[in-house]
Amino acid sequence: MKSIFERALGEKEFAKLHPKIRERFGFASREGIASIGRGVMEEVRYAKWAALPLAVGAARHIMFPQGGRQVPFSIENYAYRDALGRETLTINRTFRFERSIRRFDATMVYSGRRGRIVDYLGNKQHLAVDLDVWTAPNGGIQIRSGEQRFYEGPLGFRFPAPLTGCADVCEWYDDDDDCYRIAVSVRNSLMGQIFAYKGAFQAETVRVREGSIPLQAMPIRLERRE
């Protein structure tokens, strides 16, 4: 079984990634490993006008209305098969501010019907986002969000583009400084930047026994609709 990112990119494009990036995004559930990164975000910022919707999202681990500099940070990638049998990669980011801890979680599956990765943002999978993925010129992985859908019970609808934020994410390996770097920017087409962070971290590959992925790394609610 290929990782969801190798499926999304295709074998040839995936091979263009820096080896260290392939290491972090190239494993699947059967391999029994995870990638755990720790570092510092040089800057985390948000738009004051977006404080209220960000505060609502913060309760579900979807961004947050808080900024700072030199913020300790961790990012944990776990691969597993969810209760619906889907190959899944969950990415949990933790920002440790001086007086609070913030989470930004994502659970990703590859949708054969959509021909792309679908990213369920937050810990309750109410928000499903299509992702475009490609190899950046620096050998990093580039991710851009597309259509966004909301699911709750029987309810399901697509958000109009002006009411959403488009996320651009690039994670790459810096050979000169021997570390991973990440830059994230979320923008609204009308109002501008909503949320952003950038920084660097080190990562290690660790063994994870089947069924032993930490509960806090798993979503509370599972959504079958993609």
PDB file of C-alpha atoms in Angstrom:
ATOM      1  CA  MET A   1       0.000   0.000   0.000  1.00  0.00           C
ATOM      2  CA  LYS A   2       1.390   3.394  -1.023  1.00  0.00           C
ATOM      3  CA  SER A   3       1.128   6.425   1.238  1.00  0.00           C
ATOM      4  CA  ILE A   4      -1.699   8.813   0.419  1.00  0.00           C
ATOM      5  CA  PHE A   5       0.804  11.450  -0.698  1.00  0.00           C
ATOM      6  CA  GLU A   6       2.548   9.063  -3.090  1.00  0.00           C
ATOM      7  CA  ARG A   7      -0.851   8.194  -4.555  1.00  0.00           C
ATOM      8  CA  ALA A   8      -1.735  11.870  -4.935  1.00  0.00           C
ATOM      9  CA  LEU A   9       1.582  12.841  -6.517  1.00  0.00           C
ATOM     10  CA  GLY A  10       2.215   9.733  -8.572  1.00  0.00           C
ATOM     11  CA  GLU A  11       5.413   7.688  -8.460  1.00  0.00           C
ATOM     12  CA  LYS A  12       7.511   9.942 -10.718  1.00  0.00           C
ATOM     13  CA  GLU A  13       6.547  13.204  -9.009  1.00  0.00           C
ATOM     14  CA  PHE A  14       6.923  11.687  -5.545  1.00  0.00           C
ATOM     15  CA  ALA A  15      10.484  10.631  -6.444  1.00  0.00           C
ATOM     16  CA  LYS A  16      11.369  14.311  -7.047  1.00  0.00           C
ATOM     17  CA  LEU A  17      10.840  15.138  -3.369  1.00  0.00           C
ATOM     18  CA  HIS A  18      13.867  15.562  -1.142  1.00  0.00           C
ATOM     19  CA  PRO A  19      14.654  12.196   0.529  1.00  0.00           C
ATOM     20  CA  LYS A  20      13.917  13.683   3.946  1.00  0.00           C
ATOM     21  CA  ILE A  21      10.494  14.842   2.759  1.00  0.00           C
ATOM     22  CA  ARG A  22       9.776  11.418   1.256  1.00  0.00           C
ATOM     23  CA  GLU A  23      10.660  10.002   4.660  1.00  0.00           C
ATOM     24  CA  ARG A  24       7.995  12.129   6.386  1.00  0.00           C
ATOM     25  CA  PHE A  25       5.244  11.703   3.796  1.00  0.00           C
ATOM     26  CA  GLY A  26       6.021   8.330   2.263  1.00  0.00           C
ATOM     27  CA  PHE A  27       4.924   5.827   4.903  1.00  0.00           C
ATOM     28  CA  ALA A  28       1.611   3.992   5.175  1.00  0.00           C
ATOM     29  CA  SER A  29      -0.219   2.219   7.985  1.00  0.00           C
ATOM     30  CA  ARG A  30       1.282  -1.230   7.395  1.00  0.00           C
ATOM     31  CA  GLU A  31       4.794   0.042   8.110  1.00  0.00           C
ATOM     32  CA  GLY A  32       4.046   0.710  11.768  1.00  0.00           C
ATOM     33  CA  ILE A  33       5.970   3.968  12.038  1.00  0.00           C
ATOM     34  CA  ALA A  34       5.304   7.638  12.733  1.00  0.00           C
ATOM     35  CA  SER A  35       7.208  10.877  12.184  1.00  0.00           C
ATOM     36  CA  ILE A  36       7.526  13.115  15.242  1.00  0.00           C
ATOM     37  CA  GLY A  37       8.904  16.633  14.818  1.00  0.00           C
ATOM     38  CA  ARG A  38       9.829  19.287  17.390  1.00  0.00           C
ATOM     39  CA  GLY A  39      11.077  22.795  16.860  1.00  0.00           C
ATOM     40  CA  VAL A  40      10.228  26.483  17.045  1.00  0.00           C
ATOM     41  CA  MET A  41       7.896  28.627  14.983  1.00  0.00           C
ATOM     42  CA  GLU A  42       9.686  31.890  14.299  1.00  0.00           C
ATOM     43  CA  GLU A  43       6.366  33.659  13.892  1.00  0.00           C
ATOM     44  CA  VAL A  44       2.667  32.866  14.306  1.00  0.00           C
ATOM     45  CA  ARG A  45       0.180  35.557  13.315  1.00  0.00           C
ATOM     46  CA  TYR A  46      -3.519  36.055  12.680  1.00  0.00           C
ATOM     47  CA  ALA A  47      -5.861  38.775  11.437  1.00  0.00           C
ATOM     48  CA  LYS A  48      -7.676  40.623  14.212  1.00  0.00           C
ATOM     49  CA  TRP A  49     -10.824  40.848  12.081  1.00  0.00           C
ATOM     50  CA  ALA A  50     -10.927  37.031  11.981  1.00  0.00           C
ATOM     51  CA  ALA A  51     -10.611  36.568  15.765  1.00  0.00           C
ATOM     52  CA  LEU A  52     -14.217  35.398  16.289  1.00  0.00           C
ATOM     53  CA  PRO A  53     -14.340  32.663  13.612  1.00  0.00           C
ATOM     54  CA  LEU A  54     -10.836  31.569  14.601  1.00  0.00           C
ATOM     55  CA  ALA A  55     -11.980  31.282  18.225  1.00  0.00           C
ATOM     56  CA  VAL A  56     -14.835  29.031  17.112  1.00  0.00           C
ATOM     57  CA  GLY A  57     -12.373  26.924  15.127  1.00  0.00           C
ATOM     58  CA  ALA A  58      -9.942  26.743  18.047  1.00  0.00           C
ATOM     59  CA  ALA A  59     -12.458  24.704  20.056  1.00  0.00           C
ATOM     60  CA  ARG A  60     -12.270  22.069  17.304  1.00  0.00           C
ATOM     61  CA  HIS A  61      -8.510  22.318  16.746  1.00  0.00           C
ATOM     62  CA  ILE A  62      -8.813  24.358  13.533  1.00  0.00           C
ATOM     63  CA  MET A  63      -6.440  27.347  13.721  1.00  0.00           C
ATOM     64  CA  PHE A  64      -6.768  29.871  16.585  1.00  0.00           C
ATOM     65  CA  PRO A  65      -6.731  33.629  17.344  1.00  0.00           C
ATOM     66  CA  GLN A  66      -3.276  33.877  18.868  1.00  0.00           C
ATOM     67  CA  GLY A  67       0.123  35.000  17.633  1.00  0.00           C
ATOM     68  CA  GLY A  68       3.678  35.189  18.852  1.00  0.00           C
ATOM     69  CA  ARG A  69       7.346  34.702  18.081  1.00  0.00           C
ATOM     70  CA  GLN A  70       9.714  31.856  18.898  1.00  0.00           C
ATOM     71  CA  VAL A  71       6.831  29.550  19.796  1.00  0.00           C
ATOM     72  CA  PRO A  72       7.782  25.950  20.728  1.00  0.00           C
ATOM     73  CA  PHE A  73       6.105  23.608  18.284  1.00  0.00           C
ATOM     74  CA  SER A  74       5.567  19.917  17.603  1.00  0.00           C
ATOM     75  CA  ILE A  75       4.142  18.112  14.580  1.00  0.00           C
ATOM     76  CA  GLU A  76       3.196  14.427  14.648  1.00  0.00           C
ATOM     77  CA  ASN A  77       2.360  12.360  11.549  1.00  0.00           C
ATOM     78  CA  TYR A  78       0.604   9.027  12.155  1.00  0.00           C
ATOM     79  CA  ALA A  79      -0.603   6.621   9.439  1.00  0.00           C
ATOM     80  CA  TYR A  80      -3.382   4.117  10.109  1.00  0.00           C
ATOM     81  CA  ARG A  81      -6.576   2.647   8.672  1.00  0.00           C
ATOM     82  CA  ASP A  82      -9.664   4.298  10.077  1.00  0.00           C
ATOM     83  CA  ALA A  83     -12.870   2.511  11.126  1.00  0.00           C
ATOM     84  CA  LEU A  84     -14.122   2.778   7.529  1.00  0.00           C
ATOM     85  CA  GLY A  85     -11.012   0.990   6.222  1.00  0.00           C
ATOM     86  CA  ARG A  86      -9.512   4.102   4.639  1.00  0.00           C
ATOM     87  CA  GLU A  87      -5.748   4.624   4.561  1.00  0.00           C
ATOM     88  CA  THR A  88      -5.354   7.719   6.711  1.00  0.00           C
ATOM     89  CA  LEU A  89      -2.633  10.163   7.691  1.00  0.00           C
ATOM     90  CA  THR A  90      -3.287  12.349  10.706  1.00  0.00           C
ATOM     91  CA  ILE A  91      -1.107  15.422  11.258  1.00  0.00           C
ATOM     92  CA  ASN A  92      -1.299  17.021  14.693  1.00  0.00           C
ATOM     93  CA  ARG A  93       0.390  20.364  15.311  1.00  0.00           C
ATOM     94  CA  THR A  94       0.839  21.744  18.833  1.00  0.00           C
ATOM     95  CA  PHE A  95       1.866  25.339  19.549  1.00  0.00           C
ATOM     96  CA  ARG A  96       3.049  26.015  23.108  1.00  0.00           C
ATOM     97  CA  PHE A  97       2.520  29.676  23.839  1.00  0.00           C
ATOM     98  CA  GLU A  98       3.623  31.154  27.155  1.00  0.00           C
ATOM     99  CA  ARG A  99       0.162  30.923  28.707  1.00  0.00           C
ATOM    100  CA  SER A 100      -1.707  28.461  26.509  1.00  0.00           C
ATOM    101  CA  ILE A 101      -1.382  25.399  24.307  1.00  0.00           C
ATOM    102  CA  ARG A 102      -3.054  25.450  20.900  1.00  0.00           C
ATOM    103  CA  ARG A 103      -3.755  22.540  18.548  1.00  0.00           C
ATOM    104  CA  PHE A 104      -4.242  22.447  14.785  1.00  0.00           C
ATOM    105  CA  ASP A 105      -5.237  18.947  13.637  1.00  0.00           C
ATOM    106  CA  ALA A 106      -5.846  17.422  10.223  1.00  0.00           C
ATOM    107  CA  THR A 107      -6.907  13.925   9.155  1.00  0.00           C
ATOM    108  CA  MET A 108      -6.283  13.084   5.509  1.00  0.00           C
ATOM    109  CA  VAL A 109      -7.505  10.316   3.210  1.00  0.00           C
ATOM    110  CA  TYR A 110      -7.020   9.718  -0.503  1.00  0.00           C
ATOM    111  CA  SER A 111     -10.334   9.877  -2.364  1.00  0.00           C
ATOM    112  CA  GLY A 112     -10.352   7.764  -5.503  1.00  0.00           C
ATOM    113  CA  ARG A 113     -13.643   9.350  -6.546  1.00  0.00           C
ATOM    114  CA  ARG A 114     -12.206  12.862  -6.307  1.00  0.00           C
ATOM    115  CA  GLY A 115      -8.739  11.829  -7.468  1.00  0.00           C
ATOM    116  CA  ARG A 116      -7.055  13.766  -4.670  1.00  0.00           C
ATOM    117  CA  ILE A 117      -6.435  13.954  -0.941  1.00  0.00           C
ATOM    118  CA  VAL A 118      -9.343  15.091   1.209  1.00  0.00           C
ATOM    119  CA  ASP A 119      -8.320  16.822   4.436  1.00  0.00           C
ATOM    120  CA  TYR A 120     -10.717  16.728   7.387  1.00  0.00           C
ATOM    121  CA  LEU A 121      -9.768  19.739   9.479  1.00  0.00           C
ATOM    122  CA  GLY A 122     -10.077  19.658  13.257  1.00  0.00           C
ATOM    123  CA  ASN A 123     -10.898  16.841  15.626  1.00  0.00           C
ATOM    124  CA  LYS A 124     -14.532  16.236  14.588  1.00  0.00           C
ATOM    125  CA  GLN A 125     -14.233  15.982  10.787  1.00  0.00           C
ATOM    126  CA  HIS A 126     -16.999  18.507  10.115  1.00  0.00           C
ATOM    127  CA  LEU A 127     -14.930  20.349   7.514  1.00  0.00           C
ATOM    128  CA  ALA A 128     -13.657  18.438   4.457  1.00  0.00           C
ATOM    129  CA  VAL A 129     -11.205  20.209   2.148  1.00  0.00           C
ATOM    130  CA  ASP A 130      -9.846  19.107  -1.249  1.00  0.00           C
ATOM    131  CA  LEU A 131      -6.061  19.363  -1.544  1.00  0.00           C
ATOM    132  CA  ASP A 132      -3.833  19.932  -4.560  1.00  0.00           C
ATOM    133  CA  VAL A 133      -0.324  18.591  -3.986  1.00  0.00           C
ATOM    134  CA  TRP A 134       2.873  18.993  -5.992  1.00  0.00           C
ATOM    135  CA  THR A 135       6.656  19.012  -5.650  1.00  0.00           C
ATOM    136  CA  ALA A 136       8.137  22.445  -4.957  1.00  0.00           C
ATOM    137  CA  PRO A 137      11.316  23.579  -6.785  1.00  0.00           C
ATOM    138  CA  ASN A 138      13.301  23.167  -3.535  1.00  0.00           C
ATOM    139  CA  GLY A 139      12.288  19.505  -3.254  1.00  0.00           C
ATOM    140  CA  GLY A 140       9.651  20.281  -0.662  1.00  0.00           C
ATOM    141  CA  ILE A 141       6.023  19.294  -0.690  1.00  0.00           C
ATOM    142  CA  GLN A 142       3.581  22.026  -1.690  1.00  0.00           C
ATOM    143  CA  ILE A 143      -0.078  21.821  -0.666  1.00  0.00           C
ATOM    144  CA  ARG A 144      -2.949  24.136  -1.596  1.00  0.00           C
ATOM    145  CA  SER A 145      -6.512  23.841  -0.353  1.00  0.00           C
ATOM    146  CA  GLY A 146      -9.480  23.918  -2.693  1.00  0.00           C
ATOM    147  CA  GLU A 147     -13.198  23.255  -2.328  1.00  0.00           C
ATOM    148  CA  GLN A 148     -14.468  23.095   1.248  1.00  0.00           C
ATOM    149  CA  ARG A 149     -17.539  21.185   2.445  1.00  0.00           C
ATOM    150  CA  PHE A 150     -19.331  21.112   5.813  1.00  0.00           C
ATOM    151  CA  TYR A 151     -20.877  17.900   7.138  1.00  0.00           C
ATOM    152  CA  GLU A 152     -23.043  17.474  10.243  1.00  0.00           C
ATOM    153  CA  GLY A 153     -25.586  14.652  10.550  1.00  0.00           C
ATOM    154  CA  PRO A 154     -27.679  14.638   7.350  1.00  0.00           C
ATOM    155  CA  LEU A 155     -26.539  18.175   6.541  1.00  0.00           C
ATOM    156  CA  GLY A 156     -23.882  18.672   3.888  1.00  0.00           C
ATOM    157  CA  PHE A 157     -23.056  21.716   1.785  1.00  0.00           C
ATOM    158  CA  ARG A 158     -20.200  23.401  -0.059  1.00  0.00           C
ATOM    159  CA  PHE A 159     -18.873  26.718   1.241  1.00  0.00           C
ATOM    160  CA  PRO A 160     -18.856  29.582  -1.302  1.00  0.00           C
ATOM    161  CA  ALA A 161     -15.232  30.522  -2.038  1.00  0.00           C
ATOM    162  CA  PRO A 162     -15.535  34.111  -0.648  1.00  0.00           C
ATOM    163  CA  LEU A 163     -16.453  32.650   2.757  1.00  0.00           C
ATOM    164  CA  THR A 164     -13.441  30.365   2.990  1.00  0.00           C
ATOM    165  CA  GLY A 165      -9.692  30.623   3.383  1.00  0.00           C
ATOM    166  CA  CYS A 166      -7.238  29.195   0.874  1.00  0.00           C
ATOM    167  CA  ALA A 167      -4.275  27.549   2.601  1.00  0.00           C
ATOM    168  CA  ASP A 168      -0.814  27.350   1.042  1.00  0.00           C
ATOM    169  CA  VAL A 169       1.599  25.020   2.813  1.00  0.00           C
ATOM    170  CA  CYS A 170       5.200  24.228   1.964  1.00  0.00           C
ATOM    171  CA  GLU A 171       7.365  21.860   3.962  1.00  0.00           C
ATOM    172  CA  TRP A 172      10.956  21.341   2.810  1.00  0.00           C
ATOM    173  CA  TYR A 173      14.342  20.213   4.043  1.00  0.00           C
ATOM    174  CA  ASP A 174      17.134  22.732   4.550  1.00  0.00           C
ATOM    175  CA  ASP A 175      20.414  20.905   3.867  1.00  0.00           C
ATOM    176  CA  ASP A 176      22.526  23.863   4.982  1.00  0.00           C
ATOM    177  CA  ASP A 177      20.968  24.000   8.459  1.00  0.00           C
ATOM    178  CA  ASP A 178      20.086  20.289   8.592  1.00  0.00           C
ATOM    179  CA  CYS A 179      16.453  20.837   9.570  1.00  0.00           C
ATOM    180  CA  TYR A 180      12.920  20.787   8.232  1.00  0.00           C
ATOM    181  CA  ARG A 181      11.239  24.091   7.479  1.00  0.00           C
ATOM    182  CA  ILE A 182       7.570  24.865   7.112  1.00  0.00           C
ATOM    183  CA  ALA A 183       5.618  27.912   5.954  1.00  0.00           C
ATOM    184  CA  VAL A 184       1.818  28.151   6.088  1.00  0.00           C
ATOM    185  CA  SER A 185      -0.442  30.976   4.926  1.00  0.00           C
ATOM    186  CA  VAL A 186      -4.250  31.036   4.934  1.00  0.00           C
ATOM    187  CA  ARG A 187      -5.863  33.824   2.913  1.00  0.00           C
ATOM    188  CA  ASN A 188      -9.377  34.936   2.083  1.00  0.00           C
ATOM    189  CA  SER A 189      -9.885  36.101  -1.491  1.00  0.00           C
ATOM    190  CA  LEU A 190     -11.553  39.323  -0.352  1.00  0.00           C
ATOM    191  CA  MET A 191     -10.099  40.115   3.077  1.00  0.00           C
ATOM    192  CA  GLY A 192      -6.514  38.935   2.748  1.00  0.00           C
ATOM    193  CA  GLN A 193      -4.438  36.892   5.157  1.00  0.00           C
ATOM    194  CA  ILE A 194      -6.263  35.145   8.005  1.00  0.00           C
ATOM    195  CA  PHE A 195      -3.588  33.033   9.668  1.00  0.00           C
ATOM    196  CA  ALA A 196       0.064  32.174   9.077  1.00  0.00           C
ATOM    197  CA  TYR A 197       3.122  30.617  10.668  1.00  0.00           C
ATOM    198  CA  LYS A 198       6.665  29.687   9.703  1.00  0.00           C
ATOM    199  CA  GLY A 199       9.549  27.977  11.432  1.00  0.00           C
ATOM    200  CA  ALA A 200      11.887  25.006  11.618  1.00  0.00           C
ATOM    201  CA  PHE A 201      12.000  21.637  13.343  1.00  0.00           C
ATOM    202  CA  GLN A 202      13.848  18.347  13.663  1.00  0.00           C
ATOM    203  CA  ALA A 203      12.006  15.058  13.117  1.00  0.00           C
ATOM    204  CA  GLU A 204      12.570  11.436  13.981  1.00  0.00           C
ATOM    205  CA  THR A 205      10.921   8.250  12.772  1.00  0.00           C
ATOM    206  CA  VAL A 206       9.573   6.128  15.616  1.00  0.00           C
ATOM    207  CA  ARG A 207       7.999   2.685  15.814  1.00  0.00           C
ATOM    208  CA  VAL A 208       4.277   2.545  16.536  1.00  0.00           C
ATOM    209  CA  ARG A 209       2.693  -0.794  17.342  1.00  0.00           C
ATOM    210  CA  GLU A 210      -0.615  -1.610  15.671  1.00  0.00           C
ATOM    211  CA  GLY A 211      -3.474  -0.105  17.629  1.00  0.00           C
ATOM    212  CA  SER A 212      -1.206   2.032  19.808  1.00  0.00           C
ATOM    213  CA  ILE A 213      -1.559   5.424  18.133  1.00  0.00           C
ATOM    214  CA  PRO A 214      -2.276   7.953  20.932  1.00  0.00           C
ATOM    215  CA  LEU A 215      -5.980   8.645  21.374  1.00  0.00           C
ATOM    216  CA  GLN A 216      -5.373  12.401  21.295  1.00  0.00           C
ATOM    217  CA  ALA A 217      -3.988  11.989  17.781  1.00  0.00           C
ATOM    218  CA  MET A 218      -7.269  10.515  16.520  1.00  0.00           C
ATOM    219  CA  PRO A 219     -10.406  12.448  15.564  1.00  0.00           C
ATOM    220  CA  ILE A 220     -13.302  12.353  17.999  1.00  0.00           C
ATOM    221  CA  ARG A 221     -15.851  11.988  15.211  1.00  0.00           C
ATOM    222  CA  LEU A 222     -15.557  10.072  11.917  1.00  0.00           C
ATOM    223  CA  GLU A 223     -17.131  11.372   8.684  1.00  0.00           C
ATOM    224  CA  ARG A 224     -17.615   8.923   5.824  1.00  0.00           C
ATOM    225  CA  ARG A 225     -18.513  11.538   3.207  1.00  0.00           C
ATOM    226  CA  GLU A 226     -15.579  12.880   1.231  1.00  0.00           C
TER     227      GLU A 226
END
